[in-house]
XYZ file of N, CA and C in Angstrom:
738
model
N -177.975 -34.485 -11.431
C -177.209 -33.193 -11.197
C -175.985 -33.123 -10.351
N -176.344 -33.684 -9.362
C -175.122 -33.560 -8.238
C -174.090 -34.350 -8.965
N -174.348 -35.578 -9.269
C -173.352 -36.144 -9.891
C -172.454 -35.457 -11.005
N -172.911 -34.875 -12.073
C -172.499 -34.158 -13.157
C -171.523 -33.100 -12.481
N -172.066 -32.243 -11.618
C -171.124 -31.478 -10.770
C -170.012 -31.892 -10.170
N -169.952 -32.780 -9.318
C -169.021 -33.906 -8.810
C -167.774 -34.129 -10.127
N -168.615 -34.814 -11.176
C -167.617 -34.928 -11.969
C -166.814 -34.248 -12.596
N -167.720 -33.022 -13.057
C -166.822 -31.666 -13.536
C -165.762 -31.019 -12.642
N -166.000 -30.999 -11.452
C -165.116 -30.766 -10.354
C -163.845 -31.817 -9.989
N -164.408 -32.805 -10.420
C -162.788 -33.833 -10.469
C -162.211 -33.930 -11.675
N -162.954 -33.386 -12.558
C -162.114 -33.276 -14.060
C -161.235 -32.008 -13.912
N -161.568 -30.680 -13.350
C -161.028 -29.819 -13.344
C -159.884 -29.853 -12.082
N -159.757 -30.919 -11.484
C -158.828 -31.085 -10.336
C -157.690 -31.998 -11.259
N -158.166 -32.777 -11.777
C -157.525 -33.394 -12.567
C -156.297 -32.688 -13.841
N -157.367 -31.732 -14.354
C -156.460 -31.114 -15.406
C -155.442 -30.248 -14.805
N -155.773 -29.606 -13.400
C -154.924 -28.866 -12.709
C -153.612 -29.591 -12.375
N -154.058 -30.786 -11.933
C -152.688 -31.898 -11.314
C -151.905 -32.247 -12.909
N -152.510 -32.233 -13.900
C -151.806 -32.791 -15.148
C -150.883 -31.508 -15.575
N -151.694 -30.645 -15.528
C -150.651 -29.505 -16.189
C -149.469 -28.722 -14.912
N -149.706 -29.133 -13.573
C -148.624 -29.044 -12.670
C -147.511 -30.094 -12.964
N -147.879 -31.397 -13.177
C -147.054 -32.237 -13.408
C -146.352 -32.341 -14.508
N -147.067 -31.495 -15.949
C -146.459 -31.201 -16.833
C -145.165 -29.973 -16.589
N -145.625 -29.252 -15.989
C -144.763 -28.095 -15.654
C -143.614 -28.496 -14.749
N -143.893 -29.377 -13.576
C -142.586 -30.103 -12.850
C -141.798 -30.806 -14.060
N -142.267 -31.809 -15.012
C -141.498 -32.644 -15.872
C -140.618 -31.814 -16.784
N -141.347 -30.809 -17.218
C -140.407 -29.940 -18.017
C -139.483 -29.049 -17.270
N -139.555 -28.622 -16.223
C -138.643 -28.205 -15.128
C -137.325 -28.983 -14.964
N -137.878 -30.188 -14.564
C -136.787 -31.238 -14.185
C -135.913 -31.536 -15.687
N -136.426 -31.366 -16.866
C -135.792 -31.743 -17.919
C -134.987 -30.996 -17.991
N -135.239 -29.609 -17.800
C -134.168 -28.296 -18.134
C -133.278 -28.665 -17.169
N -133.482 -28.973 -16.028
C -132.521 -29.184 -14.674
C -131.527 -30.194 -15.183
N -132.131 -31.354 -15.547
C -131.249 -32.409 -15.820
C -130.488 -32.221 -17.013
N -130.893 -31.396 -18.340
C -130.239 -31.073 -18.918
C -128.837 -30.215 -18.880
N -129.072 -29.241 -18.075
C -128.038 -28.073 -17.418
C -127.291 -29.046 -16.475
N -127.397 -29.943 -15.733
C -126.894 -30.709 -14.686
C -125.754 -32.086 -15.975
N -126.247 -32.330 -16.817
C -125.379 -32.921 -17.655
C -124.495 -32.334 -18.478
N -124.736 -31.064 -19.078
C -124.018 -29.969 -19.442
C -122.546 -30.009 -18.703
N -123.366 -29.437 -17.146
C -122.258 -29.255 -16.289
C -121.170 -30.600 -15.890
N -121.594 -31.719 -15.945
C -120.951 -33.133 -15.671
C -120.157 -33.257 -16.757
N -120.620 -32.976 -18.077
C -119.506 -33.198 -19.316
C -118.476 -31.936 -19.157
N -118.846 -30.710 -18.911
C -117.772 -30.011 -18.755
C -116.917 -30.467 -17.664
N -117.361 -30.755 -16.751
C -116.489 -30.960 -15.652
C -115.606 -32.229 -16.025
N -116.375 -33.298 -16.642
C -115.305 -34.446 -16.931
C -114.101 -33.875 -18.247
N -114.483 -33.032 -19.018
C -113.579 -32.426 -19.869
C -112.410 -31.969 -18.974
N -112.861 -30.802 -18.214
C -111.889 -30.296 -17.368
C -111.247 -31.281 -16.418
N -111.657 -32.283 -15.917
C -110.748 -33.188 -15.239
C -109.861 -33.800 -16.548
N -110.268 -34.049 -17.717
C -109.558 -34.724 -18.630
C -108.069 -34.019 -18.762
N -108.493 -32.715 -19.327
C -107.551 -31.739 -19.434
C -106.446 -31.581 -18.205
N -106.827 -31.199 -16.890
C -106.346 -31.465 -15.884
C -105.235 -32.685 -16.048
N -105.702 -33.780 -16.220
C -104.839 -34.832 -16.412
C -103.864 -34.757 -17.125
N -104.172 -34.337 -18.341
C -103.363 -34.196 -19.679
C -102.095 -33.389 -18.984
N -102.475 -32.289 -18.222
C -101.858 -30.825 -17.987
C -100.582 -31.561 -16.759
N -101.282 -32.331 -15.872
C -100.434 -32.743 -14.988
C -99.631 -34.070 -15.493
N -100.028 -34.742 -16.543
C -99.095 -35.665 -16.845
C -97.863 -34.829 -17.816
N -98.244 -33.795 -18.571
C -97.078 -33.301 -19.272
C -96.176 -32.735 -18.468
N -96.797 -31.911 -17.127
C -95.677 -31.299 -16.219
C -95.013 -32.409 -15.789
N -95.560 -33.424 -15.187
C -94.895 -34.653 -14.485
C -93.852 -35.175 -15.436
N -93.895 -35.368 -17.042
C -92.769 -35.453 -17.828
C -91.610 -34.629 -17.901
N -92.090 -33.648 -17.933
C -91.398 -32.473 -17.907
C -90.228 -32.510 -16.624
N -90.738 -32.835 -15.665
C -90.077 -32.713 -14.509
C -88.800 -34.048 -14.397
N -89.802 -35.108 -15.082
C -88.993 -36.418 -14.981
C -87.841 -36.551 -16.244
N -88.038 -35.493 -17.026
C -87.060 -35.732 -17.807
C -86.115 -34.351 -17.884
N -86.237 -33.912 -16.728
C -84.913 -32.524 -16.564
C -83.830 -33.224 -16.166
N -82.631 -32.914 -16.902
C -81.490 -33.314 -16.845
C -80.347 -32.830 -15.458
N -81.412 -32.320 -14.485
C -80.885 -31.568 -13.197
C -81.872 -32.397 -12.010
N -81.311 -32.475 -10.689
C -82.305 -32.917 -9.716
C -83.103 -31.825 -9.536
N -84.578 -32.292 -9.040
C -85.593 -31.614 -8.617
C -86.224 -31.733 -7.348
N -86.125 -31.287 -6.340
C -86.471 -31.587 -5.068
C -87.707 -30.806 -4.570
N -88.638 -30.875 -4.460
C -89.458 -30.175 -3.173
C -89.558 -30.370 -2.042
N -89.758 -29.633 -1.178
C -89.882 -29.616 0.251
C -90.910 -28.676 0.716
N -91.471 -29.181 2.105
C -92.601 -28.274 2.622
C -91.823 -27.536 3.650
N -92.917 -26.754 4.613
C -91.928 -25.866 5.561
C -91.119 -26.760 6.509
N -91.740 -27.842 6.689
C -91.218 -28.876 7.667
C -89.923 -29.608 6.991
N -89.700 -29.228 5.897
C -88.521 -29.916 5.333
C -88.804 -31.356 4.901
N -90.089 -31.752 4.693
C -90.372 -33.270 4.031
C -90.391 -32.967 2.457
N -90.006 -34.003 2.106
C -90.017 -34.223 0.557
C -91.353 -34.160 0.050
N -91.456 -33.079 -0.843
C -93.044 -33.298 -1.580
C -93.020 -33.824 -3.090
N -91.642 -33.139 -3.809
C -91.121 -33.344 -5.158
C -90.000 -34.323 -5.025
N -89.887 -35.204 -6.037
C -88.408 -36.181 -6.239
C -88.223 -36.591 -7.647
N -87.851 -35.893 -8.550
C -87.508 -36.534 -9.783
C -86.534 -37.323 -10.118
N -86.510 -38.002 -11.459
C -86.005 -39.105 -11.930
C -84.644 -38.985 -11.623
N -84.002 -37.841 -11.961
C -82.642 -37.391 -11.685
C -82.250 -37.644 -10.270
N -83.019 -37.040 -9.216
C -82.954 -37.178 -7.961
C -82.702 -38.565 -7.419
N -83.525 -39.197 -8.110
C -83.439 -40.914 -7.953
C -82.090 -41.359 -7.939
N -81.805 -41.080 -9.291
C -80.434 -41.503 -9.651
C -79.292 -41.161 -8.951
N -79.409 -39.750 -8.524
C -78.115 -39.496 -8.125
C -78.246 -39.619 -6.396
N -79.207 -39.752 -5.706
C -79.577 -39.975 -4.530
C -79.354 -41.227 -3.906
N -79.704 -42.150 -4.945
C -79.900 -43.802 -5.011
C -81.132 -44.167 -4.250
N -82.317 -43.301 -4.310
C -83.663 -43.330 -3.536
C -84.782 -43.255 -4.214
N -85.708 -44.281 -4.351
C -86.674 -44.147 -5.346
C -87.999 -42.874 -4.884
N -88.476 -42.391 -5.544
C -89.465 -41.553 -5.515
C -90.552 -42.117 -4.347
N -90.946 -43.095 -4.287
C -91.884 -43.622 -3.319
C -91.369 -43.604 -1.858
N -89.738 -43.914 -1.977
C -89.149 -43.989 -0.343
C -88.761 -42.539 -0.060
N -88.740 -41.868 -1.130
C -88.278 -40.280 -0.618
C -89.566 -39.370 -0.291
N -90.638 -39.380 -0.869
C -91.715 -38.685 -0.473
C -92.278 -38.773 0.936
N -92.300 -37.835 1.641
C -92.803 -37.542 2.887
C -91.657 -37.807 3.721
N -90.269 -37.839 3.479
C -89.271 -38.197 4.526
C -88.603 -36.710 4.488
N -87.904 -36.732 5.842
C -87.415 -35.225 6.056
C -85.836 -35.361 4.908
N -85.741 -33.916 4.238
C -85.071 -33.983 3.164
C -83.689 -34.858 3.513
N -82.713 -34.573 4.664
C -81.580 -34.935 4.957
C -81.563 -36.631 5.489
N -82.833 -36.913 5.551
C -83.056 -38.419 5.740
C -83.039 -38.978 4.501
N -83.532 -38.593 3.623
C -83.603 -39.154 2.383
C -82.387 -38.907 1.431
N -81.664 -37.790 1.627
C -80.714 -37.358 0.863
C -79.477 -36.864 1.620
N -78.842 -37.624 2.527
C -77.746 -37.000 3.845
C -76.648 -36.216 3.094
N -76.018 -36.672 1.795
C -74.960 -36.195 1.283
C -75.426 -34.568 0.648
N -76.674 -34.079 0.730
C -76.882 -32.622 0.190
C -76.266 -31.715 0.975
N -75.752 -30.896 -0.091
C -74.752 -29.603 0.484
C -75.648 -28.643 0.576
N -76.656 -28.651 1.615
C -77.381 -27.659 1.928
C -77.698 -27.768 3.399
N -77.989 -26.584 4.291
C -78.177 -26.517 5.693
C -79.645 -26.323 5.766
N -80.307 -26.572 6.791
C -81.809 -26.478 7.004
C -81.796 -24.783 7.229
N -81.032 -23.975 7.711
C -80.831 -22.810 7.843
C -81.199 -22.178 6.451
N -80.498 -22.538 5.410
C -80.457 -21.932 3.919
C -81.690 -22.228 3.429
N -82.267 -23.191 3.740
C -83.695 -23.714 3.228
C -84.702 -22.611 3.964
N -84.570 -22.575 5.293
C -85.482 -21.593 6.160
C -85.504 -20.269 5.856
N -84.176 -19.649 5.196
C -84.153 -18.359 4.890
C -84.715 -17.906 3.495
N -84.664 -18.883 2.871
C -85.473 -18.820 1.532
C -86.903 -18.521 1.589
N -87.499 -19.501 2.862
C -89.041 -19.707 3.071
C -89.107 -17.949 3.810
N -88.382 -17.492 4.413
C -88.609 -16.343 5.695
C -88.612 -15.447 4.533
N -87.687 -15.240 3.662
C -87.318 -13.889 2.742
C -87.901 -13.881 1.553
N -88.464 -15.172 1.266
C -89.382 -15.471 -0.135
C -88.818 -14.875 -1.210
N -87.507 -15.251 -1.166
C -86.781 -14.923 -2.498
C -85.463 -15.958 -2.772
N -85.407 -16.176 -3.951
C -84.545 -17.291 -4.632
C -83.132 -17.146 -4.138
N -82.477 -18.215 -4.123
C -80.938 -18.209 -3.444
C -80.314 -19.309 -4.283
N -78.953 -18.718 -4.901
C -78.278 -19.512 -5.610
C -76.874 -19.718 -5.150
N -76.737 -21.120 -4.753
C -75.177 -21.330 -4.186
C -74.401 -22.293 -5.159
N -73.080 -21.838 -5.165
C -72.218 -22.536 -6.079
C -71.426 -23.562 -4.959
N -71.395 -24.645 -4.974
C -70.644 -25.475 -4.493
C -69.642 -26.304 -5.140
N -68.460 -26.493 -4.309
C -67.447 -27.411 -4.792
C -66.866 -28.258 -3.804
N -67.052 -29.637 -4.281
C -66.722 -30.357 -3.327
C -65.549 -31.306 -3.517
N -64.206 -31.009 -2.656
C -63.051 -31.385 -2.757
C -62.366 -31.265 -4.272
N -62.743 -30.042 -4.693
C -62.116 -29.615 -6.479
C -62.667 -30.380 -7.350
N -63.334 -31.732 -7.143
C -63.713 -32.748 -7.879
C -64.924 -32.806 -8.408
N -66.084 -32.281 -7.859
C -67.421 -32.142 -8.082
C -67.539 -30.757 -7.803
N -68.842 -30.065 -8.886
C -69.148 -28.830 -8.935
C -70.498 -28.581 -9.090
N -71.580 -27.622 -8.160
C -72.918 -27.931 -8.002
C -73.156 -26.671 -8.292
N -74.300 -26.449 -8.896
C -74.895 -24.879 -8.819
C -76.131 -25.476 -8.298
N -76.554 -24.766 -7.206
C -77.730 -25.157 -6.405
C -78.790 -23.900 -6.248
N -79.948 -23.892 -6.785
C -81.120 -22.750 -6.822
C -82.154 -23.221 -5.950
N -82.313 -22.270 -5.206
C -83.602 -22.753 -3.982
C -84.842 -21.355 -4.633
N -85.859 -22.191 -4.655
C -87.196 -21.066 -4.940
C -88.117 -21.240 -4.089
N -88.737 -20.085 -3.614
C -89.685 -20.285 -2.483
C -91.102 -20.547 -3.327
N -91.683 -21.271 -2.583
C -93.158 -21.500 -2.791
C -94.062 -20.754 -1.777
N -94.472 -19.429 -2.516
C -95.437 -18.826 -1.137
C -97.010 -18.794 -1.502
N -97.020 -18.969 -2.847
C -98.551 -18.661 -3.393
C -99.164 -20.002 -3.294
N -98.672 -20.980 -2.832
C -99.242 -22.108 -2.307
C -99.990 -22.143 -1.043
N -100.943 -23.050 -0.890
C -101.674 -23.389 0.544
C -100.728 -23.507 1.564
N -99.905 -24.656 0.858
C -98.302 -25.036 1.801
C -97.483 -24.233 1.277
N -96.656 -23.462 2.232
C -95.162 -22.712 1.677
C -94.305 -23.757 1.697
N -93.100 -23.865 0.820
C -92.185 -24.696 0.741
C -91.257 -24.063 -0.122
N -90.307 -25.056 -0.718
C -88.833 -24.527 -1.344
C -88.753 -25.492 -2.645
N -88.580 -25.158 -3.709
C -87.930 -26.130 -4.942
C -86.712 -26.068 -4.975
N -85.923 -27.229 -4.926
C -84.532 -26.952 -4.894
C -84.178 -27.907 -6.323
N -83.140 -26.608 -6.952
C -82.810 -27.419 -8.355
C -81.140 -27.590 -8.264
N -80.940 -28.466 -8.236
C -79.448 -28.816 -8.205
C -78.829 -29.413 -9.712
N -77.762 -28.822 -10.038
C -77.101 -28.483 -11.403
C -75.909 -29.245 -11.092
N -75.541 -30.394 -11.584
C -74.094 -31.066 -11.789
C -73.382 -30.543 -12.901
N -72.381 -29.369 -12.515
C -71.862 -28.714 -13.707
C -70.494 -29.430 -13.872
N -70.033 -30.259 -13.007
C -68.666 -30.644 -13.039
C -67.936 -30.710 -14.407
N -68.645 -31.573 -15.420
C -68.026 -31.467 -16.500
C -67.552 -30.394 -17.639
N -68.592 -29.245 -17.287
C -68.415 -27.937 -17.922
C -67.271 -27.350 -16.959
N -67.309 -26.999 -15.771
C -66.188 -26.671 -15.222
C -64.856 -27.310 -15.368
N -64.623 -28.619 -15.370
C -63.599 -29.157 -15.573
C -63.057 -28.955 -17.418
N -64.063 -28.812 -18.183
C -63.843 -28.678 -19.651
C -63.086 -27.262 -19.594
N -63.574 -26.194 -18.873
C -63.157 -24.815 -18.993
C -62.031 -24.533 -18.245
N -61.386 -25.441 -17.355
C -60.215 -25.478 -16.724
C -58.989 -25.907 -17.367
N -58.561 -25.590 -18.110
C -57.212 -26.252 -18.824
C -56.033 -25.981 -17.947
N -55.390 -27.174 -17.930
C -54.063 -27.150 -17.271
C -52.958 -26.591 -17.657
N -51.862 -26.103 -17.189
C -50.550 -25.781 -17.927
C -50.088 -27.089 -18.824
N -50.291 -28.380 -18.202
C -50.083 -29.387 -19.035
C -50.768 -29.712 -20.216
N -52.189 -29.357 -20.056
C -53.242 -29.293 -21.075
C -52.798 -28.618 -22.388
N -52.318 -27.158 -21.963
C -52.108 -26.358 -22.819
C -50.529 -26.714 -23.735
N -49.588 -27.243 -22.946
C -48.131 -27.984 -23.501
C -48.556 -28.953 -24.284
N -49.347 -29.703 -24.031
C -49.750 -30.996 -24.961
C -50.574 -30.819 -26.052
N -51.601 -29.568 -25.973
C -51.942 -28.992 -27.103
C -50.972 -28.398 -28.212
N -50.360 -27.819 -27.622
C -49.268 -26.765 -28.267
C -48.248 -27.777 -29.282
N -48.050 -28.942 -28.657
C -47.125 -29.756 -28.932
C -47.407 -30.714 -30.015
N -48.860 -30.883 -29.905
C -49.695 -31.569 -30.896
C -49.944 -30.800 -32.251
N -50.087 -29.419 -31.889
C -50.485 -28.284 -32.833
C -49.026 -28.176 -33.864
N -47.835 -28.024 -33.167
C -46.505 -28.012 -33.862
C -46.394 -29.382 -34.535
N -46.638 -30.441 -33.848
C -46.149 -31.788 -34.662
C -47.135 -32.033 -36.123
N -48.182 -31.462 -36.156
C -49.112 -31.873 -37.130
C -48.479 -30.941 -38.520
N -47.801 -30.085 -38.355
C -47.578 -29.223 -39.376
C -46.010 -29.493 -40.081
N -45.853 -29.830 -41.271
C -44.553 -29.826 -41.628
C -43.620 -28.758 -41.497
N -42.669 -28.697 -41.426
C -41.733 -27.418 -40.928
C -41.569 -26.421 -41.810
N -41.914 -26.496 -43.375
C -42.062 -25.500 -44.391
C -43.421 -24.859 -44.350
N -44.269 -26.007 -43.655
C -45.811 -25.171 -43.415
C -45.473 -24.168 -42.378
N -44.738 -24.741 -41.215
C -44.709 -24.135 -40.162
C -44.085 -22.620 -40.202
N -43.401 -22.532 -41.088
C -42.252 -21.181 -41.429
C -43.367 -20.444 -41.980
N -44.075 -21.048 -42.820
C -44.600 -20.151 -43.987
C -45.918 -19.395 -43.068
N -46.548 -20.151 -41.850
C -47.713 -19.600 -41.234
C -46.822 -19.110 -39.649
N -45.720 -18.935 -39.665
C -45.240 -18.600 -38.333
C -45.844 -17.369 -38.024
N -46.000 -16.355 -38.928
C -46.630 -15.009 -38.638
C -47.985 -14.974 -38.461
N -48.792 -16.089 -38.638
C -50.131 -16.182 -38.905
C -50.644 -16.863 -37.089
N -51.751 -16.448 -36.397
C -52.307 -17.292 -35.246
C -53.756 -17.603 -35.864
N -54.252 -17.348 -36.973
C -55.394 -17.751 -37.384
C -55.491 -19.228 -38.045
N -54.600 -20.481 -37.620
C -54.782 -21.694 -37.580
C -56.341 -22.314 -37.292
N -56.443 -23.211 -37.600
C -57.857 -23.936 -36.827
C -57.511 -24.451 -35.949
N -56.053 -25.050 -35.390
C -55.718 -25.426 -33.855
C -55.518 -24.294 -33.173
N -54.826 -22.996 -33.562
C -54.679 -22.161 -32.839
C -55.747 -21.433 -32.387
N -56.726 -21.221 -33.165
C -58.039 -20.798 -32.745
C -58.922 -21.460 -31.818
N -58.669 -22.862 -31.846
C -59.222 -23.636 -30.832
C -58.716 -23.420 -29.625
N -57.420 -23.800 -29.269
C -56.762 -23.393 -28.170
C -56.881 -21.896 -27.608
N -57.013 -20.842 -28.627
C -57.173 -19.497 -28.155
C -58.546 -19.736 -27.489
N -59.823 -20.385 -28.118
C -61.211 -20.322 -27.543
C -61.403 -20.819 -26.174
N -60.481 -21.853 -25.739
C -60.347 -22.617 -24.763
C -59.605 -21.934 -23.420
N -58.832 -21.190 -23.809
C -58.116 -20.286 -22.952
C -58.876 -19.085 -22.741
N -59.646 -18.798 -23.617
C -60.295 -17.454 -23.299
C -61.755 -17.593 -22.316
N -62.102 -18.958 -22.682
C -63.265 -19.253 -21.669
C -62.646 -19.483 -20.428
N -61.483 -19.878 -20.193
C -60.639 -20.085 -18.899
C -60.472 -18.988 -18.051
N -59.639 -18.062 -18.983
C -59.144 -16.709 -18.297
C -60.301 -15.361 -18.419
N -61.304 -15.600 -19.310
C -62.059 -14.463 -19.240
C -61.632 -13.527 -20.069
N -60.688 -13.284 -20.873
C -59.993 -12.095 -21.696
C -59.437 -13.076 -22.995
N -58.880 -11.732 -23.798
C -58.654 -12.047 -25.309
C -57.169 -13.017 -25.106
N -57.071 -13.982 -25.774
C -55.789 -14.713 -25.610
C -55.534 -14.931 -27.309
N -54.103 -14.762 -27.648
C -53.340 -15.141 -28.954
C -52.507 -16.103 -28.739
N -52.455 -17.040 -29.707
C -51.688 -18.322 -29.745
C -50.592 -18.082 -30.917
N -49.692 -17.774 -30.860
C -48.775 -17.550 -31.966
C -47.664 -18.538 -32.306
N -47.644 -19.317 -32.996
C -46.684 -20.246 -33.362
C -45.386 -19.741 -33.861
N -44.139 -20.320 -33.090
C -42.903 -19.578 -33.899
C -42.306 -20.467 -35.085
N -41.093 -20.093 -35.564
C -40.460 -20.525 -36.661
C -40.275 -21.963 -36.406
N -39.765 -22.416 -34.975
C -39.149 -23.290 -34.746
C -40.539 -24.723 -34.229
N -40.099 -25.797 -34.119
C -40.985 -26.663 -34.237
C -41.702 -26.790 -32.641
N -41.313 -26.158 -31.589
C -41.573 -26.197 -30.402
C -41.703 -24.722 -29.677
N -41.617 -23.948 -30.564
C -41.409 -22.155 -30.037
C -42.928 -21.699 -30.489
N -42.820 -20.777 -29.854
C -43.893 -19.689 -30.437
C -44.368 -18.844 -29.003
N -45.125 -18.148 -28.885
C -45.845 -17.562 -27.669
C -47.314 -17.132 -27.714
N -47.808 -17.192 -26.330
C -49.021 -17.121 -25.892
C -49.263 -15.533 -25.628
N -49.982 -14.724 -25.932
C -50.539 -13.238 -25.414
C -51.705 -13.417 -24.985
N -51.363 -12.746 -23.703
C -52.737 -12.585 -23.081
C -53.280 -11.206 -22.536
N -54.111 -10.850 -22.853
C -54.523 -9.088 -22.872
C -55.211 -8.961 -21.582
N -55.036 -7.639 -20.887
C -55.960 -7.227 -19.892
C -56.066 -5.715 -20.304
N -57.429 -5.504 -19.803
C -57.739 -4.035 -20.039
C -57.815 -3.016 -18.912
N -57.331 -3.523 -17.685
C -57.507 -2.678 -16.678
C -56.793 -3.445 -15.407
N -56.026 -2.632 -14.600
C -55.590 -3.324 -13.269
C -56.111 -4.422 -12.915
N -57.365 -4.144 -12.555
C -58.421 -5.064 -11.847
C -58.396 -6.096 -12.799
N -58.644 -6.108 -14.064
C -58.536 -7.187 -15.236
C -57.209 -8.168 -14.956
N -56.093 -7.311 -14.729
C -54.808 -8.137 -14.779
C -54.586 -8.651 -13.315
N -55.296 -8.120 -12.098
C -55.295 -8.973 -11.058
C -56.149 -10.362 -10.946
N -57.434 -10.207 -11.650
C -58.024 -11.200 -11.701
C -57.297 -12.215 -12.683
N -56.847 -12.028 -13.933
C -56.382 -12.828 -14.459
C -54.914 -13.598 -13.879
N -54.296 -12.819 -13.266
C -53.007 -13.127 -12.427
C -53.620 -14.410 -11.388
N -54.624 -14.024 -10.822
C -55.220 -15.066 -9.735
C -55.598 -16.588 -10.327
N -56.270 -16.256 -11.519
C -56.495 -17.519 -12.105
C -55.665 -18.369 -12.621
N -54.382 -17.695 -13.089
C -53.211 -18.342 -13.324
C -52.323 -19.092 -12.160
N -52.643 -18.335 -10.998
C -51.914 -19.000 -9.950
C -52.616 -19.906 -9.395
N -53.881 -20.371 -9.620
C -54.688 -21.290 -9.164
C -54.378 -22.615 -9.954
């Protein structure tokens, strides 16, 4: 009788333990399933971040202008392909260096960079180097990051500026070529008209340079005509005059 009671008690204890083991096992399976889901989600998020980082890096590398990032201590944090080519320094060598050690020729001062960080306001600087090179330099503050700094965009606009600045010799050469291409009878026929393709092209170039309406009117002779420059106020006249004097 005593043995029967003992066996019954042991069986009850065993049943309770098995029940607890089953409950714990179910809990662990549920926790593992949740953990596996979080791991899978983390992997997917990591993958998307890598794709996004690669995409942004490709954009920065393919930009046709220099992009340089610096921290508050003026050390380089970003250095794209165009910066490598223009400054002659590889990305690996530039990162971590002081900006002016990495690119001594840069036409910026530490005060200009510090001012952008202090005011937290973008700034654009137009720079001309010996009348041969022209740069648009824009500085953007980075204040939303854990580390403050500045992104510097340097656009070499020399070709555009030079294309817009026609010299008097260019105009004379263009006009002579315009007259030489037309037979005398054709020139006489069109003497009163300025809407020939050559005149329109010359007008467009002059209007871009002077910033006002220009008319090119060929004359009856092979090498004569007139150029009419319009102005719409005394201030406009003064502005155009200053451009011509340059």
